[in-house]
Amino acid sequence: MTLTIYICLRYLKGLLWSLLGVLFLILLIDGSDQINFMSSNEKTFLTGVKSTALRIPSLLVDTLPLVVMLGSLITFISLSRSSELVVVRSAGRSVIRILWAPIIITILIGIFFTTIGNPIVATSIKGSEDFLRSLNLKPRNFMSVTGENIWLRDTEANKQTVIKASRTNFEGKILYDITLFEFDGEDNLKRKITASKGILKEGKWYLDKVILWTIKNNEPISKAFNFQKLEKISLSTNLSTEQILDNFADPKAINFWILPKFIEKLEVSGFSAVRHKVFYQSQLARPLFFVAMLLIGATFSLHQSRFGQTGILVVLSVSCGFLLFSIKRIAESLGAANEIPIYLAAFGPSVSGIFLIVGLLLHFEDG
């Protein structure tokens, strides 16, 4: 038990050092980039610092697999160089028995950053976007999905149109039970248009079974409203189906605990939620992916004193870690494109990586 606690403490220390190193790189690279970006837009130095601080949680969570792998390397290389690992192995401890406690710690860390860290990241992303919008450095979103309706905003010269619809089709080309509110440049309501269906095609809305209310603000109340029923009309728009499909909130900006409800809203509205489903399942698979990265670091450091060439083994470990990370990203992209099943995209790289590395560890253990 004492040995297990000692290994756990050394592993936590290695994680801390690797976390500090990665955090320093984030501050150095992203901090300088944000300061240059703000200065090019005539903003102050402190504005760049604030923007960097808001971005740190998101960037740090993305680099956590690297932190885990480097923490594993630091821990077991230091144990091997001090000959402590040799003593532990000679006392009859197998590789699996040495690693089980760090594996449990890694799983707990993964669960923590999924259940608690993800909401923090979502809040920081929203804060960063709101901060940039307050500085007029990022356009405001023109789309949102509520529990019952889809809302769009279309801005043109001296005119703004707010669009409400109950649902859409899979491609985002057709909106059903559509209502358009047209405002002038001073946010005065000019027209209200309702239709049973609106088809977006080549920069125009084609509306069926239309009811049109025209509002004249300078007329007496008795003459202010003009009511018309039309079979079909067309209206110009700046929106496109690509904008509608791509303008959903980034899954990272949605709290992990409310993401299932958001997915349900998308599907009820008629949109595809595959990208959000893949992200949600990948969050659930995060502890397993952390374990895979831990095992990669351990595999190339537990036996380094026997074979020598520490530098080569470290390079191999880092290369394997980046390879697994790249495979994970590719699998998630394929899953979001419906090329492979969602669960395979989310859990496949982590589980296969664990099996491969455990097999390699057992091979080294048996000679």
CSV table of C-alpha atoms in Angstrom, one decimal, residues 117-307:
chain,number,residue,atom,x,y,z
A,117,GLY,CA,-14.3,20.8,-16.5
A,118,ASN,CA,-16.6,20.7,-19.6
A,119,PRO,CA,-19.2,23.1,-18.1
A,120,ILE,CA,-16.3,25.5,-17.2
A,121,VAL,CA,-14.9,25.3,-20.7
A,122,ALA,CA,-18.4,25.9,-22.2
A,123,THR,CA,-18.8,29.0,-20.0
A,124,SER,CA,-15.3,30.3,-21.0
A,125,ILE,CA,-16.0,29.8,-24.7
A,126,LYS,CA,-19.3,31.8,-24.4
A,127,GLY,CA,-17.5,34.4,-22.4
A,128,SER,CA,-14.8,34.7,-25.0
A,129,GLU,CA,-17.3,35.0,-27.8
A,130,ASP,CA,-19.3,37.6,-25.9
A,131,PHE,CA,-16.2,39.5,-25.2
A,132,LEU,CA,-15.2,39.6,-28.9
A,133,ARG,CA,-18.7,40.7,-29.9
A,134,SER,CA,-18.6,43.5,-27.3
A,135,LEU,CA,-15.5,44.7,-29.1
A,136,ASN,CA,-17.1,44.4,-32.5
A,137,LEU,CA,-14.5,41.8,-33.5
A,138,LYS,CA,-16.9,39.0,-34.1
A,139,PRO,CA,-20.3,39.0,-35.8
A,140,ARG,CA,-23.3,38.0,-33.7
A,141,ASN,CA,-25.0,34.7,-34.3
A,142,PHE,CA,-28.0,34.9,-36.5
A,143,MET,CA,-29.5,31.6,-35.5
A,144,SER,CA,-30.8,29.9,-32.4
A,145,VAL,CA,-32.9,26.8,-31.6
A,146,THR,CA,-35.4,26.9,-28.7
A,147,GLY,CA,-37.6,24.1,-27.4
A,148,GLU,CA,-40.3,24.8,-29.9
A,149,ASN,CA,-39.0,27.0,-32.7
A,150,ILE,CA,-36.1,27.9,-34.9
A,151,TRP,CA,-35.1,31.6,-35.0
A,152,LEU,CA,-33.0,33.2,-37.7
A,153,ARG,CA,-31.8,36.8,-38.3
A,154,ASP,CA,-31.1,38.1,-41.8
A,155,THR,CA,-29.4,41.5,-42.0
A,156,GLU,CA,-29.4,43.6,-45.2
A,157,ALA,CA,-28.8,47.3,-46.0
A,158,ASN,CA,-31.2,49.4,-43.9
A,159,LYS,CA,-33.3,46.3,-43.2
A,160,GLN,CA,-33.3,43.4,-40.8
A,161,THR,CA,-35.5,40.3,-40.9
A,162,VAL,CA,-36.2,38.0,-38.0
A,163,ILE,CA,-37.5,34.6,-39.0
A,164,LYS,CA,-39.4,32.1,-36.9
A,165,ALA,CA,-40.2,28.5,-38.0
A,166,SER,CA,-41.5,25.4,-36.2
A,167,ARG,CA,-39.1,22.9,-38.0
A,168,THR,CA,-37.0,22.4,-41.1
A,169,ASN,CA,-35.9,19.6,-43.3
A,170,PHE,CA,-32.6,17.7,-43.0
A,171,GLU,CA,-30.8,20.0,-45.5
A,172,GLY,CA,-32.0,23.3,-44.0
A,173,LYS,CA,-33.7,24.3,-47.3
A,174,ILE,CA,-37.3,24.2,-46.2
A,175,LEU,CA,-38.8,25.9,-43.2
A,176,TYR,CA,-42.4,25.0,-42.1
A,177,ASP,CA,-44.9,27.3,-40.4
A,178,ILE,CA,-42.6,30.2,-41.1
A,179,THR,CA,-43.1,33.8,-39.9
A,180,LEU,CA,-41.0,36.8,-41.0
A,181,PHE,CA,-40.8,40.1,-39.1
A,182,GLU,CA,-39.2,42.9,-41.3
A,183,PHE,CA,-37.7,45.9,-39.5
A,184,ASP,CA,-36.3,49.1,-40.9
A,185,GLY,CA,-32.9,50.6,-40.0
A,186,GLU,CA,-34.4,52.1,-36.9
A,187,ASP,CA,-35.8,48.8,-35.6
A,188,ASN,CA,-39.4,49.7,-36.5
A,189,LEU,CA,-41.6,46.8,-37.6
A,190,LYS,CA,-42.6,47.3,-41.2
A,191,ARG,CA,-44.1,43.9,-42.2
A,192,LYS,CA,-45.2,40.6,-40.8
A,193,ILE,CA,-45.4,37.7,-43.2
A,194,THR,CA,-46.7,34.2,-42.3
A,195,ALA,CA,-46.6,31.2,-44.6
A,196,SER,CA,-47.2,27.5,-44.4
A,197,LYS,CA,-43.8,26.8,-46.0
A,198,GLY,CA,-40.7,28.7,-47.1
A,199,ILE,CA,-38.1,27.3,-49.5
A,200,LEU,CA,-34.7,28.8,-49.6
A,201,LYS,CA,-33.2,28.7,-53.1
A,202,GLU,CA,-30.6,30.9,-54.9
A,203,GLY,CA,-30.7,33.8,-52.5
A,204,LYS,CA,-34.5,34.0,-52.2
A,205,TRP,CA,-37.3,32.7,-50.0
A,206,TYR,CA,-40.2,31.2,-51.9
A,207,LEU,CA,-43.3,31.3,-49.6
A,208,ASP,CA,-46.6,29.4,-50.0
A,209,LYS,CA,-50.0,30.3,-48.7
A,210,VAL,CA,-48.9,33.7,-47.4
A,211,ILE,CA,-50.6,36.1,-45.1
A,212,LEU,CA,-49.1,39.6,-45.3
A,213,TRP,CA,-49.5,42.4,-42.8
A,214,THR,CA,-48.0,45.8,-43.8
A,215,ILE,CA,-47.5,48.3,-41.1
A,216,LYS,CA,-47.4,52.1,-41.8
A,217,ASN,CA,-46.1,53.8,-38.7
A,218,ASN,CA,-46.9,57.4,-39.9
A,219,GLU,CA,-50.6,56.6,-40.6
A,220,PRO,CA,-53.5,56.7,-38.2
A,221,ILE,CA,-54.4,53.5,-36.5
A,222,SER,CA,-57.3,52.8,-38.7
A,223,LYS,CA,-55.1,52.9,-41.8
A,224,ALA,CA,-51.8,51.7,-40.3
A,225,PHE,CA,-52.4,48.0,-41.1
A,226,ASN,CA,-52.9,46.5,-44.5
A,227,PHE,CA,-53.9,42.8,-44.7
A,228,GLN,CA,-53.4,40.6,-47.7
A,229,LYS,CA,-53.7,36.9,-48.6
A,230,LEU,CA,-51.4,35.6,-51.3
A,231,GLU,CA,-50.9,32.2,-52.8
A,232,LYS,CA,-47.1,32.6,-53.4
A,233,ILE,CA,-44.5,35.3,-53.0
A,234,SER,CA,-40.6,35.5,-53.1
A,235,LEU,CA,-38.3,37.6,-51.0
A,236,SER,CA,-34.6,38.3,-51.3
A,237,THR,CA,-32.3,37.1,-48.5
A,238,ASN,CA,-28.6,37.0,-47.6
A,239,LEU,CA,-29.0,33.6,-46.0
A,240,SER,CA,-27.8,30.3,-47.5
A,241,THR,CA,-28.4,26.7,-46.5
A,242,GLU,CA,-24.7,26.3,-45.7
A,243,GLN,CA,-24.9,29.2,-43.2
A,244,ILE,CA,-28.0,27.7,-41.6
A,245,LEU,CA,-26.4,24.3,-41.2
A,246,ASP,CA,-23.0,25.6,-40.1
A,247,ASN,CA,-24.2,28.3,-37.7
A,248,PHE,CA,-25.2,26.0,-34.8
A,249,ALA,CA,-23.4,26.5,-31.5
A,250,ASP,CA,-20.0,24.7,-31.3
A,251,PRO,CA,-20.6,21.6,-29.2
A,252,LYS,CA,-17.7,22.7,-27.0
A,253,ALA,CA,-19.7,25.8,-26.1
A,254,ILE,CA,-22.7,23.7,-24.8
A,255,ASN,CA,-22.7,22.5,-21.2
A,256,PHE,CA,-22.1,18.7,-21.0
A,257,TRP,CA,-25.2,18.2,-18.8
A,258,ILE,CA,-27.6,20.0,-21.1
A,259,LEU,CA,-26.1,18.7,-24.4
A,260,PRO,CA,-28.6,15.7,-24.6
A,261,LYS,CA,-31.5,18.2,-24.4
A,262,PHE,CA,-29.9,20.4,-27.1
A,263,ILE,CA,-29.5,17.3,-29.3
A,264,GLU,CA,-33.2,16.5,-28.8
A,265,LYS,CA,-34.2,20.0,-29.8
A,266,LEU,CA,-32.1,19.8,-33.0
A,267,GLU,CA,-33.7,16.6,-34.0
A,268,VAL,CA,-37.2,17.8,-33.2
A,269,SER,CA,-36.5,20.9,-35.3
A,270,GLY,CA,-35.5,18.7,-38.2
A,271,PHE,CA,-31.7,19.3,-38.1
A,272,SER,CA,-29.1,16.6,-38.0
A,273,ALA,CA,-27.4,16.4,-34.6
A,274,VAL,CA,-24.8,13.8,-35.5
A,275,ARG,CA,-21.9,16.2,-34.9
A,276,HIS,CA,-23.2,16.9,-31.4
A,277,LYS,CA,-23.8,13.3,-30.7
A,278,VAL,CA,-20.2,12.4,-31.7
A,279,PHE,CA,-18.9,15.1,-29.4
A,280,TYR,CA,-21.1,14.0,-26.5
A,281,GLN,CA,-19.9,10.3,-26.8
A,282,SER,CA,-16.3,11.5,-27.2
A,283,GLN,CA,-16.7,13.3,-23.9
A,284,LEU,CA,-17.9,10.1,-22.3
A,285,ALA,CA,-14.9,8.3,-23.8
A,286,ARG,CA,-12.4,10.8,-22.5
A,287,PRO,CA,-11.3,8.8,-19.4
A,288,LEU,CA,-10.5,5.8,-21.7
A,289,PHE,CA,-8.5,8.0,-24.1
A,290,PHE,CA,-6.5,9.4,-21.1
A,291,VAL,CA,-5.7,5.8,-20.0
A,292,ALA,CA,-4.5,5.1,-23.6
A,293,MET,CA,-2.2,8.1,-23.4
A,294,LEU,CA,-0.9,7.1,-20.0
A,295,LEU,CA,-0.1,3.6,-21.2
A,296,ILE,CA,1.7,5.0,-24.3
A,297,GLY,CA,4.0,7.1,-22.0
A,298,ALA,CA,4.5,4.1,-19.6
A,299,THR,CA,5.3,1.6,-22.4
A,300,PHE,CA,8.3,3.6,-23.7
A,301,SER,CA,9.6,4.5,-20.2
A,302,LEU,CA,9.2,1.5,-18.0
A,303,HIS,CA,12.0,-0.4,-19.8
A,304,GLN,CA,14.2,2.5,-20.9
A,305,SER,CA,17.0,1.7,-18.4
A,306,ARG,CA,17.3,-1.8,-19.9
A,307,PHE,CA,17.6,-0.7,-23.5
